[in-house]
CSV table of C-alpha atoms (C1' of nucleotides) in Angstrom, one decimal:
chain,number,residue,atom,x,y,z
A,1,MET,CA,-18.1,-15.8,72.0
A,2,ASN,CA,-14.8,-17.5,72.6
A,3,SER,CA,-11.5,-15.6,72.1
A,4,ASP,CA,-7.8,-16.3,71.8
A,5,THR,CA,-5.1,-15.0,74.2
A,6,LEU,CA,-5.0,-11.7,72.3
A,7,GLY,CA,-8.7,-11.2,72.8
A,8,ASN,CA,-9.5,-11.8,69.1
A,9,PRO,CA,-12.8,-13.6,68.6
A,10,SER,CA,-12.3,-17.2,67.5
A,11,PRO,CA,-13.8,-17.9,64.1
A,12,ILE,CA,-17.2,-19.3,63.8
A,13,ARG,CA,-17.7,-22.3,61.5
A,14,ARG,CA,-18.8,-21.0,58.1
A,15,ILE,CA,-19.3,-23.5,55.3
A,16,ALA,CA,-20.2,-22.5,51.7
A,17,HIS,CA,-21.9,-24.5,49.0
A,18,LEU,CA,-21.3,-23.3,45.5
A,19,ASP,CA,-23.4,-24.4,42.6
A,20,MET,CA,-22.8,-23.4,39.0
A,21,ASP,CA,-25.9,-21.9,37.3
A,22,ALA,CA,-27.4,-24.2,34.6
A,23,PHE,CA,-23.8,-25.4,34.1
A,24,TYR,CA,-24.0,-27.5,30.9
A,25,ALA,CA,-26.4,-25.1,29.1
A,26,SER,CA,-24.3,-22.1,30.1
A,27,VAL,CA,-21.1,-23.7,28.7
A,28,GLU,CA,-22.8,-24.5,25.5
A,29,LEU,CA,-24.1,-21.0,25.1
A,30,LEU,CA,-20.6,-19.7,25.4
A,31,ARG,CA,-19.7,-21.8,22.4
A,32,TYR,CA,-22.9,-21.1,20.5
A,33,PRO,CA,-23.9,-17.5,21.4
A,34,GLN,CA,-26.3,-17.5,18.4
A,35,LEU,CA,-28.6,-19.8,20.4
A,36,LYS,CA,-29.1,-17.4,23.2
A,37,GLY,CA,-32.8,-16.9,23.9
A,38,LEU,CA,-33.8,-20.0,21.9
A,39,PRO,CA,-35.2,-23.3,23.4
A,40,VAL,CA,-32.2,-25.6,23.6
A,41,VAL,CA,-31.9,-29.1,25.1
A,42,ILE,CA,-28.7,-31.0,25.8
A,43,GLY,CA,-28.9,-34.7,25.7
A,44,GLY,CA,-28.4,-37.7,23.5
A,45,GLY,CA,-25.3,-38.3,21.3
A,46,ARG,CA,-26.2,-37.7,17.7
A,47,SER,CA,-26.5,-34.2,16.4
A,48,ALA,CA,-25.9,-32.3,13.1
A,49,VAL,CA,-23.6,-29.9,14.9
A,50,GLN,CA,-20.3,-31.7,14.0
A,51,ALA,CA,-21.3,-31.9,10.3
A,52,ALA,CA,-22.1,-28.2,10.4
A,53,LEU,CA,-18.8,-27.5,12.0
A,54,ASP,CA,-17.0,-29.5,9.4
A,55,ALA,CA,-18.7,-27.6,6.6
A,56,LEU,CA,-17.1,-24.4,7.9
A,57,ALA,CA,-13.6,-25.9,8.0
A,58,ASP,CA,-12.6,-24.4,4.7
A,59,ASP,CA,-13.7,-20.9,5.5
A,60,PRO,CA,-10.6,-18.9,6.5
A,61,GLU,CA,-12.6,-16.0,7.9
A,62,VAL,CA,-14.6,-18.3,10.2
A,63,GLN,CA,-11.5,-20.2,11.3
A,64,ALA,CA,-9.6,-16.9,12.0
A,65,SER,CA,-12.5,-15.8,14.3
A,66,GLY,CA,-11.3,-18.1,17.1
A,67,ASN,CA,-14.7,-19.7,17.7
A,68,PRO,CA,-15.9,-21.3,14.4
A,69,ARG,CA,-18.9,-22.7,16.3
A,70,ALA,CA,-20.4,-19.2,16.7
A,71,HIS,CA,-20.7,-19.1,12.9
A,72,ILE,CA,-22.9,-22.2,12.5
A,73,PRO,CA,-26.2,-21.0,11.1
A,74,ILE,CA,-29.2,-21.7,13.3
A,75,ALA,CA,-30.8,-23.7,10.6
A,76,SER,CA,-27.9,-26.2,10.6
A,77,PHE,CA,-28.5,-27.3,14.2
A,78,SER,CA,-30.5,-30.5,14.9
A,79,GLN,CA,-34.0,-30.0,16.1
A,80,LEU,CA,-35.7,-32.2,18.7
A,81,LYS,CA,-38.3,-33.4,16.2
A,82,ASP,CA,-35.5,-35.0,14.1
A,83,TYR,CA,-34.1,-37.0,17.1
A,84,VAL,CA,-34.3,-40.7,16.8
A,85,GLY,CA,-33.6,-43.1,19.6
A,86,ARG,CA,-33.5,-43.3,23.3
A,87,GLY,CA,-32.1,-41.0,25.8
A,88,VAL,CA,-33.0,-38.3,28.2
A,89,ILE,CA,-32.6,-34.5,28.5
A,90,THR,CA,-29.6,-33.7,30.6
A,91,THR,CA,-30.2,-29.9,30.7
A,92,ALA,CA,-32.7,-27.6,29.1
A,93,THR,CA,-32.3,-23.8,28.8
A,94,TYR,CA,-34.8,-21.5,30.4
A,95,PRO,CA,-36.7,-20.9,27.1
A,96,ALA,CA,-37.0,-24.6,26.6
A,97,ARG,CA,-38.3,-25.1,30.2
A,98,LYS,CA,-41.2,-22.8,29.4
A,99,PHE,CA,-42.5,-25.5,27.1
A,100,GLY,CA,-42.5,-27.9,30.1
A,101,ILE,CA,-39.2,-29.6,29.3
A,102,GLY,CA,-37.1,-30.6,32.2
A,103,SER,CA,-34.0,-32.6,32.9
A,104,ALA,CA,-34.4,-36.4,33.0
A,105,MET,CA,-37.3,-36.2,30.6
A,106,GLY,CA,-37.2,-38.6,27.7
A,107,MET,CA,-36.2,-37.0,24.4
A,108,MET,CA,-39.3,-38.3,22.6
A,109,LYS,CA,-41.6,-36.8,25.1
A,110,ALA,CA,-39.7,-33.5,25.0
A,111,ALA,CA,-40.0,-33.5,21.2
A,112,LYS,CA,-43.7,-33.5,21.5
A,113,LEU,CA,-43.7,-30.6,23.8
A,114,CYS,CA,-41.3,-28.5,21.7
A,115,PRO,CA,-40.4,-30.1,18.4
A,116,GLN,CA,-38.5,-27.0,17.2
A,117,ALA,CA,-36.1,-27.0,20.2
A,118,ILE,CA,-32.5,-27.2,19.2
A,119,GLN,CA,-30.8,-30.3,20.4
A,120,LEU,CA,-27.1,-30.5,21.3
A,121,PRO,CA,-25.1,-33.6,22.1
A,122,VAL,CA,-23.7,-33.9,25.6
A,123,ASP,CA,-20.0,-33.0,25.7
A,124,PHE,CA,-18.6,-34.1,29.0
A,125,GLU,CA,-15.1,-33.4,28.0
A,126,GLU,CA,-15.9,-29.7,27.6
A,127,TYR,CA,-17.8,-29.5,30.8
A,128,ARG,CA,-14.9,-31.1,32.7
A,129,ARG,CA,-12.6,-28.5,31.2
A,130,PHE,CA,-14.8,-25.7,32.6
A,131,SER,CA,-15.2,-27.7,35.9
A,132,ARG,CA,-11.4,-27.8,36.4
A,133,ALA,CA,-11.2,-24.1,35.6
A,134,PHE,CA,-13.7,-22.9,38.1
A,135,LYS,CA,-12.5,-25.2,40.8
A,136,GLN,CA,-8.9,-24.0,40.3
A,137,VAL,CA,-10.1,-20.4,40.8
A,138,ILE,CA,-11.7,-21.4,44.1
A,139,LEU,CA,-8.7,-23.4,45.3
A,140,ASP,CA,-6.5,-20.3,44.7
A,141,ILE,CA,-8.7,-18.4,47.1
A,142,ALA,CA,-9.9,-21.0,49.6
A,143,PRO,CA,-8.0,-24.3,49.7
A,144,GLN,CA,-10.4,-26.3,51.8
A,145,MET,CA,-12.7,-27.4,48.9
A,146,GLU,CA,-14.7,-30.6,48.6
A,147,ASN,CA,-15.7,-31.8,45.1
A,148,ARG,CA,-19.4,-32.7,44.7
A,149,GLY,CA,-19.4,-33.6,41.0
A,150,VAL,CA,-18.8,-31.5,38.0
A,151,ASP,CA,-20.7,-28.3,38.9
A,152,GLU,CA,-20.8,-28.2,42.8
A,153,VAL,CA,-18.4,-27.8,45.7
A,154,TYR,CA,-18.4,-27.2,49.4
A,155,ILE,CA,-15.8,-24.7,50.7
A,156,ASP,CA,-14.8,-24.2,54.3
A,157,PHE,CA,-14.8,-20.5,54.8
A,158,THR,CA,-13.9,-20.7,58.5
A,159,ASP,CA,-10.2,-19.8,58.4
A,160,VAL,CA,-10.1,-18.0,55.0
A,161,PRO,CA,-9.4,-14.3,55.0
A,162,GLY,CA,-12.8,-12.6,54.6
A,163,GLY,CA,-14.6,-15.8,55.3
A,164,GLN,CA,-16.1,-14.3,58.5
A,165,ARG,CA,-17.0,-10.9,57.2
A,166,GLU,CA,-20.7,-10.4,56.8
A,167,GLY,CA,-21.2,-14.0,57.5
A,168,GLY,CA,-19.2,-15.0,54.5
A,169,ARG,CA,-20.8,-12.7,52.0
A,170,VAL,CA,-17.5,-10.8,51.2
A,171,LEU,CA,-15.6,-14.0,50.4
A,172,ALA,CA,-18.6,-15.4,48.4
A,173,ARG,CA,-18.7,-12.2,46.3
A,174,LEU,CA,-14.9,-12.4,45.6
A,175,ILE,CA,-15.2,-16.1,44.5
A,176,GLN,CA,-18.2,-15.3,42.3
A,177,LYS,CA,-16.4,-12.4,40.6
A,178,SER,CA,-13.2,-14.4,40.1
A,179,ILE,CA,-15.1,-17.3,38.5
A,180,LEU,CA,-17.0,-15.0,36.2
A,181,GLU,CA,-13.7,-13.4,35.1
A,182,ALA,CA,-12.0,-16.7,34.5
A,183,THR,CA,-14.8,-18.6,32.9
A,184,ARG,CA,-17.6,-16.1,32.0
A,185,LEU,CA,-20.0,-18.3,34.0
A,186,THR,CA,-22.1,-17.4,37.0
A,187,CYS,CA,-22.8,-19.4,40.1
A,188,SER,CA,-24.8,-19.3,43.3
A,189,VAL,CA,-23.4,-19.5,46.8
A,190,GLY,CA,-24.9,-20.3,50.2
A,191,VAL,CA,-23.0,-19.8,53.4
A,192,ALA,CA,-24.1,-21.3,56.6
A,193,PRO,CA,-22.9,-23.0,59.8
A,194,ASN,CA,-22.7,-26.4,58.1
A,195,LYS,CA,-22.9,-28.3,54.7
A,196,LEU,CA,-26.6,-29.2,55.1
A,197,LEU,CA,-27.7,-25.6,55.5
A,198,ALA,CA,-25.2,-24.3,53.0
A,199,LYS,CA,-26.6,-26.6,50.4
A,200,MET,CA,-30.1,-25.4,50.9
A,201,ALA,CA,-29.0,-21.8,51.0
A,202,SER,CA,-27.2,-21.9,47.6
A,203,GLU,CA,-30.7,-22.4,46.1
A,204,PHE,CA,-32.3,-19.4,47.7
A,205,ASN,CA,-31.2,-16.7,45.3
A,206,LYS,CA,-30.5,-18.5,42.1
A,207,PRO,CA,-29.1,-17.6,39.6
A,208,ASN,CA,-25.9,-15.6,40.4
A,209,GLY,CA,-27.1,-15.2,44.0
A,210,ILE,CA,-25.6,-15.3,47.5
A,211,ALA,CA,-27.5,-16.4,50.6
A,212,ILE,CA,-26.2,-16.1,54.1
A,213,VAL,CA,-27.8,-18.3,56.7
A,214,TYR,CA,-27.2,-18.2,60.5
A,215,GLU,CA,-28.2,-20.7,63.1
A,216,GLN,CA,-31.0,-18.4,64.3
A,217,ASP,CA,-32.5,-18.4,60.7
A,218,LEU,CA,-33.6,-22.0,61.0
A,219,GLN,CA,-37.3,-21.4,61.8
A,220,SER,CA,-37.8,-18.5,59.4
A,221,LEU,CA,-35.8,-19.7,56.4
A,222,VAL,CA,-35.6,-23.5,56.6
A,223,TRP,CA,-38.6,-24.8,58.4
A,224,PRO,CA,-41.1,-23.6,55.8
A,225,LEU,CA,-39.3,-25.6,53.1
A,226,ALA,CA,-40.4,-29.0,51.8
A,227,CYS,CA,-38.7,-32.1,53.4
A,228,ARG,CA,-37.4,-32.9,49.9
A,229,LYS,CA,-35.1,-30.0,50.1
A,230,ILE,CA,-33.0,-31.9,52.6
A,231,ASN,CA,-30.1,-33.4,50.8
A,232,GLY,CA,-30.6,-37.1,51.4
A,233,ILE,CA,-34.4,-37.1,51.4
A,234,GLY,CA,-35.4,-38.4,48.0
A,235,PRO,CA,-38.7,-39.4,46.5
A,236,LYS,CA,-39.2,-42.5,48.6
A,237,ALA,CA,-38.5,-41.0,52.0
A,238,ASP,CA,-40.5,-38.0,51.0
A,239,ALA,CA,-43.5,-40.1,50.1
A,240,ARG,CA,-43.4,-42.0,53.4
A,241,LEU,CA,-43.1,-38.7,55.3
A,242,GLN,CA,-46.1,-37.3,53.4
A,243,GLY,CA,-48.0,-40.5,54.3
A,244,HIS,CA,-47.6,-39.4,57.9
A,245,GLY,CA,-48.7,-35.9,57.1
A,246,ILE,CA,-45.2,-34.5,57.3
A,247,HIS,CA,-44.6,-32.0,54.4
A,248,THR,CA,-42.3,-29.3,55.7
A,249,ILE,CA,-39.0,-29.4,57.5
A,250,GLY,CA,-40.7,-27.6,60.4
A,251,GLU,CA,-43.3,-30.4,60.6
A,252,LEU,CA,-40.4,-32.9,60.6
A,253,ALA,CA,-38.7,-31.0,63.4
A,254,ALA,CA,-41.8,-31.1,65.5
A,255,LYS,CA,-41.8,-34.9,65.5
A,256,ASP,CA,-40.3,-36.7,68.4
A,257,GLU,CA,-36.9,-38.2,67.7
A,258,GLN,CA,-38.0,-41.6,69.1
A,259,TRP,CA,-41.1,-41.5,66.8
A,260,LEU,CA,-38.9,-41.0,63.8
A,261,ILE,CA,-36.6,-43.8,64.9
A,262,ASP,CA,-39.5,-46.2,65.4
A,263,HIS,CA,-40.8,-45.4,61.9
A,264,PHE,CA,-37.6,-45.0,59.8
A,265,GLY,CA,-35.0,-47.0,61.8
A,266,GLN,CA,-32.3,-46.0,64.2
A,267,ALA,CA,-29.8,-44.4,61.8
A,268,THR,CA,-32.3,-42.7,59.4
A,269,GLY,CA,-34.7,-41.6,62.1
A,270,ALA,CA,-32.0,-40.0,64.2
A,271,TRP,CA,-30.4,-38.4,61.1
A,272,MET,CA,-33.8,-37.0,60.0
A,273,HIS,CA,-34.3,-35.4,63.4
A,274,ARG,CA,-30.8,-33.8,63.3
A,275,ALA,CA,-31.3,-32.6,59.8
A,276,ALA,CA,-34.7,-31.0,60.6
A,277,TRP,CA,-33.0,-29.1,63.4
A,278,GLY,CA,-30.2,-27.9,61.1
A,279,ARG,CA,-27.5,-30.0,62.8
A,280,ASP,CA,-24.7,-31.4,60.7
A,281,ASP,CA,-21.1,-31.8,61.7
A,282,ARG,CA,-19.7,-33.5,58.6
A,283,PRO,CA,-16.3,-32.0,57.7
A,284,VAL,CA,-15.4,-30.6,54.3
A,285,VAL,CA,-13.5,-33.5,52.8
A,286,THR,CA,-10.8,-32.2,50.5
A,287,GLU,CA,-9.4,-35.6,49.3
A,288,SER,CA,-11.1,-38.9,48.7
A,289,GLU,CA,-10.3,-42.1,46.9
A,290,PRO,CA,-12.7,-43.7,44.4
A,291,VAL,CA,-14.6,-46.8,45.6
A,292,SER,CA,-15.6,-48.2,42.2
A,293,MET,CA,-15.5,-47.5,38.5
A,294,SER,CA,-18.1,-48.7,36.0
A,295,ARG,CA,-19.3,-48.4,32.4
A,296,GLU,CA,-22.9,-49.1,31.3
A,297,THR,CA,-24.9,-48.6,28.2
A,298,THR,CA,-28.5,-48.6,27.2
A,299,PHE,CA,-29.1,-50.3,23.9
A,300,GLU,CA,-30.9,-48.6,21.0
A,301,ARG,CA,-33.5,-51.4,21.2
A,302,ASP,CA,-34.0,-54.2,23.8
A,303,LEU,CA,-31.8,-57.1,23.1
A,304,HIS,CA,-32.5,-60.8,23.4
A,305,ALA,CA,-30.0,-62.8,25.4
A,306,VAL,CA,-30.0,-65.6,22.8
A,307,ARG,CA,-31.1,-64.1,19.6
A,308,ASP,CA,-28.8,-61.0,19.9
A,309,ARG,CA,-25.9,-62.8,21.6
A,310,MET,CA,-23.3,-61.7,19.1
A,311,GLU,CA,-24.2,-58.1,19.5
A,312,LEU,CA,-24.4,-58.5,23.3
A,313,GLY,CA,-21.1,-60.2,23.4
A,314,ALA,CA,-19.4,-57.3,21.5
A,315,ILE,CA,-21.0,-54.7,23.7
A,316,PHE,CA,-20.0,-56.7,26.8
A,317,THR,CA,-16.4,-56.9,25.7
A,318,ARG,CA,-16.3,-53.2,24.9
A,319,LEU,CA,-17.6,-52.3,28.4
A,320,CYS,CA,-14.9,-54.4,30.0
A,321,GLU,CA,-12.3,-52.8,27.9
A,322,GLN,CA,-13.6,-49.4,28.8
A,323,VAL,CA,-13.5,-50.0,32.5
A,324,ALA,CA,-10.1,-51.5,32.2
A,325,SER,CA,-8.8,-48.5,30.4
A,326,ASP,CA,-10.4,-46.2,32.9
A,327,LEU,CA,-8.7,-48.1,35.7
A,328,LEU,CA,-5.3,-48.0,33.9
A,329,ARG,CA,-5.5,-44.4,33.0
A,330,LYS,CA,-6.4,-43.4,36.6
A,331,GLY,CA,-3.9,-45.8,38.2
A,332,TYR,CA,-6.3,-48.1,40.0
A,333,VAL,CA,-6.9,-51.9,40.3
A,334,GLY,CA,-10.0,-53.6,41.6
A,335,LYS,CA,-10.9,-56.9,43.2
A,336,THR,CA,-14.7,-57.1,43.0
A,337,ILE,CA,-16.0,-57.5,39.5
A,338,GLY,CA,-19.7,-57.1,38.8
A,339,VAL,CA,-22.4,-56.8,36.1
A,340,LYS,CA,-25.6,-54.9,36.1
A,341,LEU,CA,-28.6,-55.6,33.8
A,342,ARG,CA,-31.7,-53.7,33.3
A,343,PHE,CA,-34.6,-55.7,31.7
A,344,ASP,CA,-37.3,-54.4,29.4
A,345,ASP,CA,-39.6,-54.1,32.5
A,346,PHE,CA,-37.0,-51.8,34.0
A,347,LYS,CA,-36.2,-54.3,36.8
A,348,ILE,CA,-32.5,-54.3,37.7
A,349,ALA,CA,-30.3,-57.3,38.6
A,350,THR,CA,-26.7,-57.2,39.8
A,351,ARG,CA,-24.2,-59.9,40.4
A,352,ASP,CA,-20.7,-59.6,41.6
A,353,GLN,CA,-17.7,-61.7,42.4
A,354,THR,CA,-14.6,-60.9,44.4
A,355,LEU,CA,-11.3,-62.2,43.0
A,356,ALA,CA,-8.3,-63.4,44.9
A,357,ARG,CA,-6.2,-60.5,43.6
A,358,HIS,CA,-6.7,-57.0,42.3
A,359,THR,CA,-6.7,-56.4,38.5
A,360,ALA,CA,-7.1,-53.8,35.8
A,361,ASP,CA,-6.9,-56.3,33.0
A,362,ALA,CA,-9.7,-56.3,30.5
A,363,GLN,CA,-9.7,-60.0,29.8
A,364,THR,CA,-9.6,-60.9,33.5
A,365,ILE,CA,-12.5,-58.5,34.1
A,366,ARG,CA,-14.4,-60.0,31.2
A,367,GLN,CA,-13.8,-63.5,32.5
A,368,ALA,CA,-15.1,-62.7,36.0
A,369,ALA,CA,-18.0,-60.6,34.7
A,370,GLY,CA,-18.9,-63.5,32.4
A,371,GLN,CA,-19.1,-65.8,35.4
A,372,CYS,CA,-21.4,-63.2,37.1
A,373,LEU,CA,-23.7,-63.1,34.0
A,374,LYS,CA,-24.1,-66.9,34.1
A,375,ARG,CA,-25.9,-66.5,37.5
A,376,VAL,CA,-28.6,-64.1,36.1
A,377,PRO,CA,-31.8,-65.6,34.7
A,378,LEU,CA,-32.0,-64.2,31.2
A,379,GLN,CA,-35.7,-64.7,30.2
A,380,ARG,CA,-36.6,-61.1,29.6
A,381,ARG,CA,-35.1,-58.9,27.0
A,382,LEU,CA,-32.3,-56.6,28.1
A,383,ARG,CA,-32.3,-52.9,28.0
A,384,LEU,CA,-29.0,-52.1,29.7
A,385,LEU,CA,-25.8,-53.8,30.4
A,386,GLY,CA,-23.1,-52.6,32.8
A,387,VAL,CA,-19.7,-53.7,34.1
A,388,ARG,CA,-18.4,-52.5,37.4
A,389,VAL,CA,-15.1,-52.9,39.2
A,390,GLY,CA,-15.1,-52.2,43.0
A,391,SER,CA,-12.9,-52.7,46.1
A,392,LEU,CA,-10.3,-50.4,44.4
A,393,ALA,CA,-6.7,-49.9,45.4
A,394,ARG,CA,-4.0,-47.8,43.9
A,395,ALA,CA,-2.2,-49.7,41.3
A,396,GLU,CA,1.2,-49.0,42.8
A,397,ASP,CA,0.1,-50.3,46.2
A,398,ALA,CA,-1.1,-53.5,44.7
A,399,SER,CA,2.2,-53.6,42.8
A,400,GLN,CA,3.4,-55.6,39.8
A,401,VAL,CA,2.7,-58.8,41.6
A,402,ALA,CA,-0.9,-58.4,40.8
A,403,ALA,CA,-0.3,-57.9,37.1
A,404,SER,CA,1.7,-61.1,36.8
A,405,GLU,CA,-0.7,-63.1,38.9
A,406,ALA,CA,-3.6,-61.8,36.9
A,407,HIS,CA,-1.9,-63.2,33.9
A,408,GLU,CA,-1.7,-66.6,35.5
A,409,VAL,CA,-5.4,-66.5,36.4
A,410,ARG,CA,-6.1,-65.7,32.8
A,411,GLU,CA,-3.9,-68.6,31.6
A,412,ALA,CA,-5.6,-70.9,34.0
A,413,SER,CA,-9.1,-70.0,32.7
A,414,ALA,CA,-8.1,-69.7,29.1
A,415,TYR,CA,-10.5,-72.4,27.9
A,416,ASN,CA,-13.7,-71.4,29.7
A,417,SER,CA,-16.2,-70.6,27.1
A,418,ASP,CA,-18.2,-67.4,27.2
A,419,ILE,CA,-21.9,-67.2,28.0
A,420,TRP,CA,-22.8,-65.4,24.8
A,421,THR,CA,-20.3,-65.8,22.1
A,422,GLY,CA,-18.5,-68.9,23.1
A,423,GLN,CA,-15.3,-67.0,22.6
A,424,LEU,CA,-12.1,-68.4,24.0
A,425,PHE,CA,-9.9,-66.1,26.0
B,1,DT,C1',-41.4,-44.8,20.5
B,2,DC,C1',-41.8,-42.6,28.3
B,3,DT,C1',-37.6,-43.3,31.7
B,4,DG,C1',-29.0,-41.9,30.8
B,5,DG,C1',-24.6,-42.7,33.0
B,6,DG,C1',-21.5,-42.7,36.8
B,7,DG,C1',-21.1,-42.7,41.4
B,8,DT,C1',-21.7,-43.4,47.1
B,9,DC,C1',-23.7,-45.3,51.1
B,10,DC,C1',-26.8,-48.4,53.7
B,11,DT,C1',-29.1,-52.7,54.9
B,12,DA,C1',-29.5,-57.4,55.6
B,13,DG,C1',-28.5,-62.3,55.5
B,14,DG,C1',-25.1,-66.0,55.4
B,15,DA,C1',-20.4,-67.8,55.8
B,16,DC,C1',-16.7,-68.2,58.6
B,17,DC,C1',-13.6,-67.4,62.5
B,18,DC,C1',-12.5,-66.7,67.3
C,1,DT,C1',-25.8,-80.9,74.7
C,2,DC,C1',-27.5,-76.4,74.7
C,3,DT,C1',-26.9,-71.9,74.1
C,4,DG,C1',-23.7,-67.3,73.1
C,5,DG,C1',-21.6,-63.7,71.3
C,6,DG,C1',-18.6,-60.4,68.2
C,7,DG,C1',-16.3,-59.3,64.0
C,8,DT,C1',-15.4,-59.4,59.1
C,9,DC,C1',-16.1,-60.4,54.4
C,10,DC,C1',-19.2,-61.3,50.6
C,11,DT,C1',-23.3,-60.6,47.9
C,12,DA,C1',-27.9,-58.4,46.2
C,13,DG,C1',-30.8,-54.8,46.3
C,14,DG,C1',-32.2,-50.2,46.9
C,15,DA,C1',-32.1,-45.1,47.9
C,16,DC,C1',-30.1,-41.2,46.6
C,17,DC,C1',-27.1,-37.6,44.3
C,18,DC,C1',-25.1,-35.0,40.3
DNA sequence: TCTGGGGTCCTAGGACCC
DNA sequence: TCTGGGGTCCTAGGACCC
């Protein structure tokens, strides 16, 4: 082991991956403790919950309790069998999973499996509040944190006090305890020499678990796992690997690097080989800038480009306004405007167009997105429509010049007619 | 009544420039 | 005339992740 001039051992790289346990469901159960132990699914928008909450608005005792939601009678919640429309399950509680319900499952299919399951609408605002809370707890203890979405982070333990003790277990326990105290939520932590192994390790002892992995644990703990457990190997790559008789990470590691490159390409092949051998030197990235912002929506029924053009036009305008307001609120402008369509056969088409200048203006975005739409063949009915703005820059960097120029662009194109509504801008 | 929404990154071809 | 590269930007699609 290396040491500094005082003879202290230099720290070994220790990276943690922290994953909140059944995050959305756990947050909902804090608000609705009466649902504990019942099959509950979260997904879709509509639900009787708001009406039930409103019905309690006049009850002073309930309002004084601090959490009126806890007083909603179980019979007042929506059940899956009452759900109408499209949408998928975002999360299912453990009792619901026993019926075979899982995330990404269609609501209608889930309703057949467990019609009596209670259905709650997704409340991203609330999940984001809890997300900010648990991340702040971590930052106060270990400042080198990388965001990986609403319920996951990587943390660099290497130079944090306690981060080396028992391979990181001491610090992991402290963080778990602090998060539980601040949010009443549990999480699972994996600590390993790098992000790749830490991510796998955090799954080992779920829920509320800690797993410590060292380099020398590769053969015993990692090689028996399915290739799919490698973050970055999805269903397609896994199927191809299986086609070659490779099922476990150990079998992948046994393959010659050149063989993998020959079959999966230079970059992917070499990466697969490194991953199977537990090698990963990606740093923990504490700050990053967004690349794109988008809004998309799946219609309640498939829409016809001509017959439903008024409806489509209204939705299209709303999406552009939403993206524009997202950009404005977060302080970004974008240069590449694009549309995304999903047809009734689930095929996806995208078109984009790069403007001369950055913009966050709804009408400029709609104008450019409308041009993109004109390049898509619209024979089939549409299931989904999306609007995307990419090549982002911070609004202050692009300065006010962009705003005034965007206005000129809008003026210049003021009399172009729109593909669906013929509206003038 | 199968199959959401918001992202990132990679690849590959063509245009265009040097 | 024939044959050459590299580099960057743009566009479309696709895999993957949470």
